[in-house]
Tab-separated table of C-alpha atoms in Angstrom:
chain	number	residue	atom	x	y	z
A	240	UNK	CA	168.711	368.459	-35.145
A	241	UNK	CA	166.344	371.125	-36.418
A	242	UNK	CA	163.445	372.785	-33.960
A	243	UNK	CA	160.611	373.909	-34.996
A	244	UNK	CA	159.876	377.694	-34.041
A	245	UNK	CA	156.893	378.605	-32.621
A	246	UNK	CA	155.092	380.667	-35.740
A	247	UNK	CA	155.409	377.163	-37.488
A	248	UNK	CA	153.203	375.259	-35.598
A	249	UNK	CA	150.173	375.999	-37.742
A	250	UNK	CA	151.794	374.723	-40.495
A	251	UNK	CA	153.370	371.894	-39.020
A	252	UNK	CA	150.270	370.658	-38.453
A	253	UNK	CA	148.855	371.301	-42.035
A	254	UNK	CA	151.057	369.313	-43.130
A	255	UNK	CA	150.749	366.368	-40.834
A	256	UNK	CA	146.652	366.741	-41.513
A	257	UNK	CA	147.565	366.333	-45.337
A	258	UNK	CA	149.679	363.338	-45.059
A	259	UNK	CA	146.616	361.570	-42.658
A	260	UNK	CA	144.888	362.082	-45.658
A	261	UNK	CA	147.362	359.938	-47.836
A	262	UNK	CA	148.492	363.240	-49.816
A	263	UNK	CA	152.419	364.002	-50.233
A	264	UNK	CA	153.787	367.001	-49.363
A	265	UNK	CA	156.379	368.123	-51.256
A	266	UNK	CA	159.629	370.627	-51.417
A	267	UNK	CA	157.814	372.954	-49.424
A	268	UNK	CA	160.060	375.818	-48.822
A	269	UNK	CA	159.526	377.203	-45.044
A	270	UNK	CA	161.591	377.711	-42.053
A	271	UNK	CA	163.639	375.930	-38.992
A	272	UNK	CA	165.892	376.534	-36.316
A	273	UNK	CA	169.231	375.070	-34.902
A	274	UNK	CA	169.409	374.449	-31.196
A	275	UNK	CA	172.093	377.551	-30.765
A	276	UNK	CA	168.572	379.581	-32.874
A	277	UNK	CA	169.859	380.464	-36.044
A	278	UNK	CA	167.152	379.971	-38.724
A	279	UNK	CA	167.748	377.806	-41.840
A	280	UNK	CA	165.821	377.939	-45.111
A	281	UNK	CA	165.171	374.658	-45.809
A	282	UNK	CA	162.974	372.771	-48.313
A	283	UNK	CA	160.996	369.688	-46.180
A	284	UNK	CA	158.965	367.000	-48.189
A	285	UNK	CA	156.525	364.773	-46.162
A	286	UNK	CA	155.235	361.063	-47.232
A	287	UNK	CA	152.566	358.221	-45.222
A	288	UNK	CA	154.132	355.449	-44.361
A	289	UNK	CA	152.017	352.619	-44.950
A	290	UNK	CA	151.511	348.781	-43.260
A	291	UNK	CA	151.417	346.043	-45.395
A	292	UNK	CA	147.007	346.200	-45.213
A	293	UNK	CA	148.096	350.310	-46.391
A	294	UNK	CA	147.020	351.606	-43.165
A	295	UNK	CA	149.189	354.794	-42.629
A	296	UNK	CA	151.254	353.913	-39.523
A	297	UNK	CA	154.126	357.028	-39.639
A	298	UNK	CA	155.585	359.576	-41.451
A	299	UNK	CA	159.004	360.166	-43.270
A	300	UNK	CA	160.590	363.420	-43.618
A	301	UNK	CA	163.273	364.908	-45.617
A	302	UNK	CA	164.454	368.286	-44.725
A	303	UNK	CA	167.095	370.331	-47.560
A	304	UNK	CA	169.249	373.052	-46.004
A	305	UNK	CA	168.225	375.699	-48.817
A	306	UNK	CA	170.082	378.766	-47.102
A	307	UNK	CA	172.980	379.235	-49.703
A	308	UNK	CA	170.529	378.657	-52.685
A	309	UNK	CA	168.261	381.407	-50.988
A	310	UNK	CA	171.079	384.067	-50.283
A	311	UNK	CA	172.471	383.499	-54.208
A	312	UNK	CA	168.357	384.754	-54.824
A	313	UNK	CA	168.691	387.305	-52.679
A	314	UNK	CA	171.706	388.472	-53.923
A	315	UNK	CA	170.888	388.299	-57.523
A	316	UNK	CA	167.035	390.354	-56.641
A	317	UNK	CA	169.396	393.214	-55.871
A	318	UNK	CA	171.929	392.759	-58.538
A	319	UNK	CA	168.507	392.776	-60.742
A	320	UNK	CA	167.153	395.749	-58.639
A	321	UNK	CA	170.909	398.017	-58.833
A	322	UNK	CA	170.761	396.888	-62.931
A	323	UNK	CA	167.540	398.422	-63.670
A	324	UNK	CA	167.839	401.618	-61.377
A	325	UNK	CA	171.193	402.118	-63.638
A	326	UNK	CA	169.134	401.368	-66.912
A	327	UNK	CA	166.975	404.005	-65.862
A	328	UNK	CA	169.010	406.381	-65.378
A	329	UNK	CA	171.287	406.441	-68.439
A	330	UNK	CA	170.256	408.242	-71.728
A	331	UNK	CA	171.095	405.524	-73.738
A	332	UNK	CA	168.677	402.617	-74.774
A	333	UNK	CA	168.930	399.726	-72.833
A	334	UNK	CA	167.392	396.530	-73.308
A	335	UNK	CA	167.984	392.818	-71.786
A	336	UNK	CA	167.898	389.566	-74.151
A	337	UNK	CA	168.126	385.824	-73.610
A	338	UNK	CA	170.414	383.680	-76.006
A	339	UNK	CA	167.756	382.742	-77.999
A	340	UNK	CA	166.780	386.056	-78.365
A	341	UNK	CA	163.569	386.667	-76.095
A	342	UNK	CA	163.560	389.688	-74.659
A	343	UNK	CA	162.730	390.261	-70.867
A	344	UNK	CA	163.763	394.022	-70.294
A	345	UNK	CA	164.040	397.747	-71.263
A	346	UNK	CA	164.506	400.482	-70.017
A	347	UNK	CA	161.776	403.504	-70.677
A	348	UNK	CA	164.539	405.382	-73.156
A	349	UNK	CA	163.259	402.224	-75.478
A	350	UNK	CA	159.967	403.630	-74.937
A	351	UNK	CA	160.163	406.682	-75.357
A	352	UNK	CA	162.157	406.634	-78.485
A	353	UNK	CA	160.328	403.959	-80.080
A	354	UNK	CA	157.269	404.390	-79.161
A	355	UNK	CA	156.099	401.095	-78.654
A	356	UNK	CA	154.739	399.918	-75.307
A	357	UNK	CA	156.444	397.262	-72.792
A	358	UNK	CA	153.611	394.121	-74.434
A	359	UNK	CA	154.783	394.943	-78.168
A	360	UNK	CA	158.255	394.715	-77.312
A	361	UNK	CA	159.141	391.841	-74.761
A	362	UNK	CA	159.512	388.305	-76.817
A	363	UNK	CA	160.600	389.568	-80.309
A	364	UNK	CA	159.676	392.729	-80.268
A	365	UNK	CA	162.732	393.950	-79.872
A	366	UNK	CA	163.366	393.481	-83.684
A	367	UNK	CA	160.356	395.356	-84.566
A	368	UNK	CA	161.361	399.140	-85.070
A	369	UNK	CA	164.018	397.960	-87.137
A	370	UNK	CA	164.564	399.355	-90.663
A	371	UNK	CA	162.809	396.437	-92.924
A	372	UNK	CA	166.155	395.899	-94.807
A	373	UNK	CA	168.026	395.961	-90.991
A	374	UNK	CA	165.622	393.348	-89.693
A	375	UNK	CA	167.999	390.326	-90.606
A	376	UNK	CA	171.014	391.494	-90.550
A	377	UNK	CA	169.882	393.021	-86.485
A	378	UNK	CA	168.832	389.532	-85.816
A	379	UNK	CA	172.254	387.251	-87.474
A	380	UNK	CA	174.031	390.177	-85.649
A	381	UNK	CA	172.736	388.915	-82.494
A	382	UNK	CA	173.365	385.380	-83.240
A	383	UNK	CA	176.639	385.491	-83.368
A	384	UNK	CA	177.428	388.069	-80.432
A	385	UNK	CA	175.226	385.058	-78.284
A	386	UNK	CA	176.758	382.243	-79.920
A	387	UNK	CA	180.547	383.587	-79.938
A	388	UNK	CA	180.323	385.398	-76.674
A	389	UNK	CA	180.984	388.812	-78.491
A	390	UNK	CA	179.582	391.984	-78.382
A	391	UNK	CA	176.599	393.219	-80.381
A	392	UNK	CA	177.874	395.819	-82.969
A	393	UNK	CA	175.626	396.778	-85.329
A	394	UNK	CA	175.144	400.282	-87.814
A	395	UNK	CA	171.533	400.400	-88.395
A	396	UNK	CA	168.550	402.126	-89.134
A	397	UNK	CA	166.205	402.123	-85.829
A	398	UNK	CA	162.371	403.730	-85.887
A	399	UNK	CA	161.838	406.888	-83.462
A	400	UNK	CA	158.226	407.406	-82.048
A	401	UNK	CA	157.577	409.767	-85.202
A	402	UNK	CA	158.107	406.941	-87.327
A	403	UNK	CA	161.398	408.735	-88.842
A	404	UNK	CA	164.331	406.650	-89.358
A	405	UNK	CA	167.593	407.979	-88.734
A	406	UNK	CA	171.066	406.826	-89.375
A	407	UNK	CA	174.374	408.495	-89.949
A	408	UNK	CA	177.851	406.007	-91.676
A	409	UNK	CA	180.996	405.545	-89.643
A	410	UNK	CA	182.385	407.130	-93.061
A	411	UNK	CA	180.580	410.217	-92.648
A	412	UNK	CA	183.437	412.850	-91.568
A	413	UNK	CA	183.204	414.191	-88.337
A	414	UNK	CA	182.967	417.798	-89.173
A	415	UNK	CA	182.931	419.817	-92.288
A	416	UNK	CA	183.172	424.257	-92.945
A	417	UNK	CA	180.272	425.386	-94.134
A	418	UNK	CA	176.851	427.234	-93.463
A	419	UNK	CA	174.841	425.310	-91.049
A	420	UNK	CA	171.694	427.625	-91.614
A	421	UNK	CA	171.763	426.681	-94.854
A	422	UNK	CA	172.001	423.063	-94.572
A	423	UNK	CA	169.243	423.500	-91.441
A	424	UNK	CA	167.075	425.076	-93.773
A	425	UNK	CA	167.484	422.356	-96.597
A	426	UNK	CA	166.894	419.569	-94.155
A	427	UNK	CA	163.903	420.976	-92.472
A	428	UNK	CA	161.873	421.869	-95.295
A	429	UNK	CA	162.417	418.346	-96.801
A	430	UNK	CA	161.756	416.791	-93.516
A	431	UNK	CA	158.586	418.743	-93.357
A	432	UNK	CA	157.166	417.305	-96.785
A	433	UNK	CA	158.322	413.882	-96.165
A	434	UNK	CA	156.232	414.245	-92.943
A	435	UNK	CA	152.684	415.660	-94.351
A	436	UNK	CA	152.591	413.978	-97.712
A	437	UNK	CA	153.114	410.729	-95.131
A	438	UNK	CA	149.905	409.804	-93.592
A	439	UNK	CA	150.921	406.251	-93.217
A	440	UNK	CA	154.020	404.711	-93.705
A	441	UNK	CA	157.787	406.127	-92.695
A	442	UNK	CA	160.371	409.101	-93.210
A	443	UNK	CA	163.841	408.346	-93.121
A	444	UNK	CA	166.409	410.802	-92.959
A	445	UNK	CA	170.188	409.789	-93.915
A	446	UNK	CA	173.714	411.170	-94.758
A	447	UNK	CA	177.096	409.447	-96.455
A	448	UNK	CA	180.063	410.706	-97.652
A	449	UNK	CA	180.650	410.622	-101.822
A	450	UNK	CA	184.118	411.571	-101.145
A	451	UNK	CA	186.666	413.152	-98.514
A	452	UNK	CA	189.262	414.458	-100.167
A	453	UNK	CA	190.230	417.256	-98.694
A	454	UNK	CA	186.845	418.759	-99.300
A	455	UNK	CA	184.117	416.960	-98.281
A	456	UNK	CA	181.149	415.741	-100.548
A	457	UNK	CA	178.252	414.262	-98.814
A	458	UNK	CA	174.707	413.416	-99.927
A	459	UNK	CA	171.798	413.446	-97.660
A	460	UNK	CA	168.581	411.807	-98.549
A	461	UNK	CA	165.038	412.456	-97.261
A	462	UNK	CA	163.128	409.227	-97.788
A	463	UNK	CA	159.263	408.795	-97.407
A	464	UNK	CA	156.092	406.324	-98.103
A	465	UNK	CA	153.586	409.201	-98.923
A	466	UNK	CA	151.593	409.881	-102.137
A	467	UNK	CA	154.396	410.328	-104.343
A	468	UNK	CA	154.840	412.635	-107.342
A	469	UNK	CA	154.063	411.952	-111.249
A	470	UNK	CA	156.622	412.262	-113.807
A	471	UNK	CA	155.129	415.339	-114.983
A	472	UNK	CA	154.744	417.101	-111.105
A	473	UNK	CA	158.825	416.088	-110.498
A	474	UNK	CA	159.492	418.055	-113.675
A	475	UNK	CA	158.288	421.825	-112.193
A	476	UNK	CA	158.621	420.814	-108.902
A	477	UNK	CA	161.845	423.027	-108.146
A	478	UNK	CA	160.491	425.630	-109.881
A	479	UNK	CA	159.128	429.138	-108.220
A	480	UNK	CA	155.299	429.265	-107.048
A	481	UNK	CA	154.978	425.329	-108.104
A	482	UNK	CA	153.387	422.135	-107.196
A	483	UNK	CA	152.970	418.843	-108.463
A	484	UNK	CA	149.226	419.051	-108.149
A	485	UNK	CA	147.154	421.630	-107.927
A	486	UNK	CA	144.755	419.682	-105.616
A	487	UNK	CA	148.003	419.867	-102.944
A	488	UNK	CA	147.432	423.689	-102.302
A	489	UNK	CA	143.975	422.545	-101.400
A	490	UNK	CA	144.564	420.056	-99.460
A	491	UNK	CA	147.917	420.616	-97.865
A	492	UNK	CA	148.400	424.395	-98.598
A	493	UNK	CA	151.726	425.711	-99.038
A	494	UNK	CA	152.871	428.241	-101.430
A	495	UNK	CA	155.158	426.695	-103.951
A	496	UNK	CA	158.366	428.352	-102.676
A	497	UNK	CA	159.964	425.949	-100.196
A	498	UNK	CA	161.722	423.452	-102.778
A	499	UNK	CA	162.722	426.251	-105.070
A	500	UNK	CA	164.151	428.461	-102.111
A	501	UNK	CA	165.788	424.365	-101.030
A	502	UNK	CA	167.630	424.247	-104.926
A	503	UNK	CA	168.955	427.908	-104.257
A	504	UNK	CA	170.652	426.663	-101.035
A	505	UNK	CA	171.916	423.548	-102.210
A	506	UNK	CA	173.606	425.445	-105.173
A	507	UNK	CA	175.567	427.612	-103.360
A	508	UNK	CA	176.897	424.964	-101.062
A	509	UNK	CA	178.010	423.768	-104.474
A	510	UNK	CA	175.742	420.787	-104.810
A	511	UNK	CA	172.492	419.734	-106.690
A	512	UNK	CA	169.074	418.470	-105.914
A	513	UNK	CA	166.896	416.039	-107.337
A	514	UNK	CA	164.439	413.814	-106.667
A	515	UNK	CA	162.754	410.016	-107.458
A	516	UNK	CA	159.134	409.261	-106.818
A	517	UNK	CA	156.383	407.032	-108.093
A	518	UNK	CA	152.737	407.825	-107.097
A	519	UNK	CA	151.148	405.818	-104.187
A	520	UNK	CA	154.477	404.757	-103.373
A	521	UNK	CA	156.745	407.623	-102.082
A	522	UNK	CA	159.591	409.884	-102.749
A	523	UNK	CA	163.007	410.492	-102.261
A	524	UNK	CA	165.200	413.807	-102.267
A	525	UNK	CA	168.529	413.919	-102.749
A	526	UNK	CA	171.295	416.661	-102.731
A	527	UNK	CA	174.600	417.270	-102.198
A	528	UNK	CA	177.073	419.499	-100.830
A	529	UNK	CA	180.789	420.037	-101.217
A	530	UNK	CA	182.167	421.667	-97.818
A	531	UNK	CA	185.637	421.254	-96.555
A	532	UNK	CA	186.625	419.373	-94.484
A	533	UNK	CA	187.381	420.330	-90.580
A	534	UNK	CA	191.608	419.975	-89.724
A	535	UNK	CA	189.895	419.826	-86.136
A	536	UNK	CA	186.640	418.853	-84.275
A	537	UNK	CA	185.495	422.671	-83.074
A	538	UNK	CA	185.280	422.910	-79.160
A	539	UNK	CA	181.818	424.460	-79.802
A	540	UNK	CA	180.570	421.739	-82.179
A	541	UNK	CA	177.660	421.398	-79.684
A	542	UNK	CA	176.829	424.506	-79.177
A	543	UNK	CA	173.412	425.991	-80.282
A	544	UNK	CA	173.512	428.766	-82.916
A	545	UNK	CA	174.023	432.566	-82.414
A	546	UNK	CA	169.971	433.606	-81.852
A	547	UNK	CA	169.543	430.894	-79.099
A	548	UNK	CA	173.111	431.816	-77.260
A	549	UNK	CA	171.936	434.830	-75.611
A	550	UNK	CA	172.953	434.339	-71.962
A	551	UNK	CA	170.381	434.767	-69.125
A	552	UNK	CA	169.725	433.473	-65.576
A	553	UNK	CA	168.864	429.777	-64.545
A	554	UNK	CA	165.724	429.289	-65.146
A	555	UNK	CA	162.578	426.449	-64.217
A	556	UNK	CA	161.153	425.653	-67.063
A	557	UNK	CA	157.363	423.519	-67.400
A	558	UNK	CA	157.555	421.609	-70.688
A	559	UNK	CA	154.492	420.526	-72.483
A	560	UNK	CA	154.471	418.476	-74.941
A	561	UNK	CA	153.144	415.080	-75.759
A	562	UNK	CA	155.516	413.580	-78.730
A	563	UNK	CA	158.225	411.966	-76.850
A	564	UNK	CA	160.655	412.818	-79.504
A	565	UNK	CA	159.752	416.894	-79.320
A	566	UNK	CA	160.066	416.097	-75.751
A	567	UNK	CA	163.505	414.805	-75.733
A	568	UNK	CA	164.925	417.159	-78.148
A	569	UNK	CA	163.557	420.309	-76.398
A	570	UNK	CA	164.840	419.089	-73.184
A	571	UNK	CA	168.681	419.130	-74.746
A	572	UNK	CA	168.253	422.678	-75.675
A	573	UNK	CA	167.083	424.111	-72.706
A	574	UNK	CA	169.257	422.116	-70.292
A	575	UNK	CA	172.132	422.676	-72.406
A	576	UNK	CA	171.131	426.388	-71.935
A	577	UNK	CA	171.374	425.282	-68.149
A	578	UNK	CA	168.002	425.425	-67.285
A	579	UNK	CA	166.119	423.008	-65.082
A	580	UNK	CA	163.418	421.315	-66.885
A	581	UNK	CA	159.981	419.505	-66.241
A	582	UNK	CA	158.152	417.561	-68.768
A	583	UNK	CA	154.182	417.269	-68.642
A	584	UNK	CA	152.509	415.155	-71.066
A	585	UNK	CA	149.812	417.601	-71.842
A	586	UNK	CA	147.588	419.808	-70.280
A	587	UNK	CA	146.053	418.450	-67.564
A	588	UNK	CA	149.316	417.252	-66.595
A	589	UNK	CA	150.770	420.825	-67.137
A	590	UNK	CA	148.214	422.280	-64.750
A	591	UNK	CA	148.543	419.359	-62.300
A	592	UNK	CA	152.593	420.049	-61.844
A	593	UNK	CA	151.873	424.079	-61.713
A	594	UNK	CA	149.390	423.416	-58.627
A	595	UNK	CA	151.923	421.586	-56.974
A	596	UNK	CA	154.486	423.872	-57.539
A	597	UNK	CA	152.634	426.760	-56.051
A	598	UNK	CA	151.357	424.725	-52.987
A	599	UNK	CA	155.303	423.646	-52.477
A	600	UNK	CA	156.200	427.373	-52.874
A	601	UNK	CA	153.763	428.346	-50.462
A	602	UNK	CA	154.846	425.572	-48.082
A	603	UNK	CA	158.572	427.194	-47.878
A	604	UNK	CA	157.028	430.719	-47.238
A	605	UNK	CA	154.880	429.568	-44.231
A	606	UNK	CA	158.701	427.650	-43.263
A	607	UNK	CA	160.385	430.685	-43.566
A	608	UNK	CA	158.231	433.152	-41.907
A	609	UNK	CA	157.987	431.166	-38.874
A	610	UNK	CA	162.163	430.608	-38.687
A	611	UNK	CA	162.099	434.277	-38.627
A	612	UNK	CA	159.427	434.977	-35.885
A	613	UNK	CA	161.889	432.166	-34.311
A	614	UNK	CA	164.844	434.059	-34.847
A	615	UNK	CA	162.982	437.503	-33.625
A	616	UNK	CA	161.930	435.875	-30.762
A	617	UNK	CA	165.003	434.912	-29.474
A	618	UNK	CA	166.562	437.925	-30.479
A	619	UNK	CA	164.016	440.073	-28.480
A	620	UNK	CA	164.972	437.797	-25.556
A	621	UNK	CA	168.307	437.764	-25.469
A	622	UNK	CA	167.675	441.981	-25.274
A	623	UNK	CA	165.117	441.415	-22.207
A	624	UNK	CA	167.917	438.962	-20.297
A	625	UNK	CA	170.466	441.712	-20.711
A	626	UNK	CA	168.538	444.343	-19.567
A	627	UNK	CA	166.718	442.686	-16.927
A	628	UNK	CA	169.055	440.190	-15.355
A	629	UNK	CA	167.636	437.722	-13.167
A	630	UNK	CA	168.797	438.600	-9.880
A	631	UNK	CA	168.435	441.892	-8.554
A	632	UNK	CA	170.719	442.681	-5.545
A	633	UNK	CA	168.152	444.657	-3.204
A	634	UNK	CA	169.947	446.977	-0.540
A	635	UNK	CA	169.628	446.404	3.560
């Protein structure tokens, strides 16, 4: 037999009032006690019981013991709740997907690297920052890790914030001798014209080995949906001082030097350059290098070059910045420099964090001046109790 406790009453008679009425209540989901007073979840549903002239002469319950039903809820809120706190605090992307492919979660590294917000992903969305030519193969990828039970392996181009696609071939070799100015230099400068002949579209940025070897050849490609470059622009373009138009100094400025100084580089890492473009539709540079290959991964593979090793303390450092991919990539180089690191978003935000700081510095001052008036005080006490005991023996 189940009582009802006294905070129930109310509803008790709710219901009662809405079954007068010739209304049903049903699987309502409240609370009852046992005589010994442990409370049960249960789930009651209430019907009129009717004469034969349908005058409402009683009432028939049914009362559901719900308690195991509502602990497997409980427990599977905080399974749900330990999840996402992990999700949040990996590096990696993280996102949650039903069997039919409808996503219901990421985690804000999805964000952040992609750039789009939580609305444009959930559903399908997940698909969307896909390379176009990845877009299937992502999706029948997925199909059969749900449909086999296996996991989701997939090598694929995936769209950063910047709108730059990146990917790098299990066949690339891990590490190859060689100049890694040079190949910074190469690499930056076409990055740089992929990104502000590109009003609209995407840069992609990729790598694969030709050959391995011994001595490595790989080819990297800087891809992009910008203006493009006639036939007769591609055919000075590596030259000194050049451009494809002459209405690009205008409007972009530059001097003409960058590509020529990029065919230098590539040439003495043994390699060529070239490119393939059509106007209004994009462009494409190309080069390779021949390097060696590495008998051994270098322990300092991760480290950052010469200029930036300098050693110096631990410092606090306020970053602002509002591209979440700048944001990202700075923070690796200064925490790998073992400094602590703050992000603001932009200015305002920038300001905001410094006020704070101060007021918190200011904060442990006040704390620490009065723990040493504390300390002094007790100090100059301890001096006054041995000097001055507190009984003085006075002679008869």
């Amino acid at each position: 037999m189940l009582v009802l406790p006294s905070e129930r009453i109310q509803e008790e008679e709710q219901i009662l009032d809405r079954v007068r009425s010739g209304r049903r209540v049903e699987h309502l989901e409240t609370m009852r006690m046992t005589k010994d007073g442990r409370r049960l979840d249960v789930s009651v549903t209430v019907s009129a019981v009717k004469d034969q002239d349908g005058q409402i002469i009683g009432a028939s319950k049914i009362v559901h013991d719900i308690s195991d039903r509502k602990r497997a809820e409980e427990a599977l809120r905080k399974s749900e709740q330990e999840f996402r706190a992990l999700a949040e605090a990996v590096p990696q992307i993280v996102w949650a997907t039903r069997p039919d492919g409808w996503n219901i979660y990421f985690n804000q590294q999805w964000m952040d690297y992609t750039g789009l917000t939580l609305d444009e992903s959930y559903g399908h969305g997940w698909n969307t920052p896909f390379h176009p030519d990845d877009k299937q193969r992502a999706w029948d990828a997925w199909q059969r890790a749900t449909q086999h039970n296996e996991p989701y392996l997939l090598e694929c181009r995936l769209r950063r914030a910047d709108g730059v696609y990146c990917r790098i071939p299990e066949e690339t070799p891990d590490a190859v001798v060689g100049d890694r100015m040079r190949l910074q230099q190469v690499l930056l400068n076409l990055a740089g014209n992929a990104i502000k002949f590109t009003e609209q579209g995407e840069v992609e940025v990729s790598v694969r080995a030709l050959s391995q070897d011994g001595e490595g050849c790989l080819e990297f490609a800087v891809r992009d949906t910008g203006i493009g470059i006639s036939p007769s622009g591609q055919e000075r373009l590596f030259q000194s001082f050049a451009q494809a138009d002459a209405s690009m100094t205008r409007r972009f400025g530059g001097t003409g030097l960058g590509l020529s100084i990029c065919k230098s580089l590539v040439e003495m890492m043994g390699g060529r350059i070239w490119v393939q473009s059509e106007v209004g539709k994009g462009s494409t540079f190309r080069f390779t290098v021949h390097l060696p290959l590495a008998e051994e991964l270098p322990s300092d593979v991760d480290a950052p070059v010469a200029v930036a090793s300098v050693a110096c303390a631990q410092l606090r450092i306020l970053l602002a910045e509002d591209n979440p991919a700048n944001q990202k990539l700075a923070t690796y180089v200064l925490q790998d420099q073992g400094h602590l690191v703050e992000i603001a978003g932009d200015g305002r935000e920038a300001i905001r964090l410094t006020r704070r700081e101060e007021e918190s510095r200011e904060a442990q001052a006040r704390r620490r001046r009065k723990r040493a008036a504390h300390r002094a005080i007790a100090q100059i006490e301890a001096v006054n109790h041995s000097v001055m005991p507190d009984s003085v023996p006075v002679a008869k």
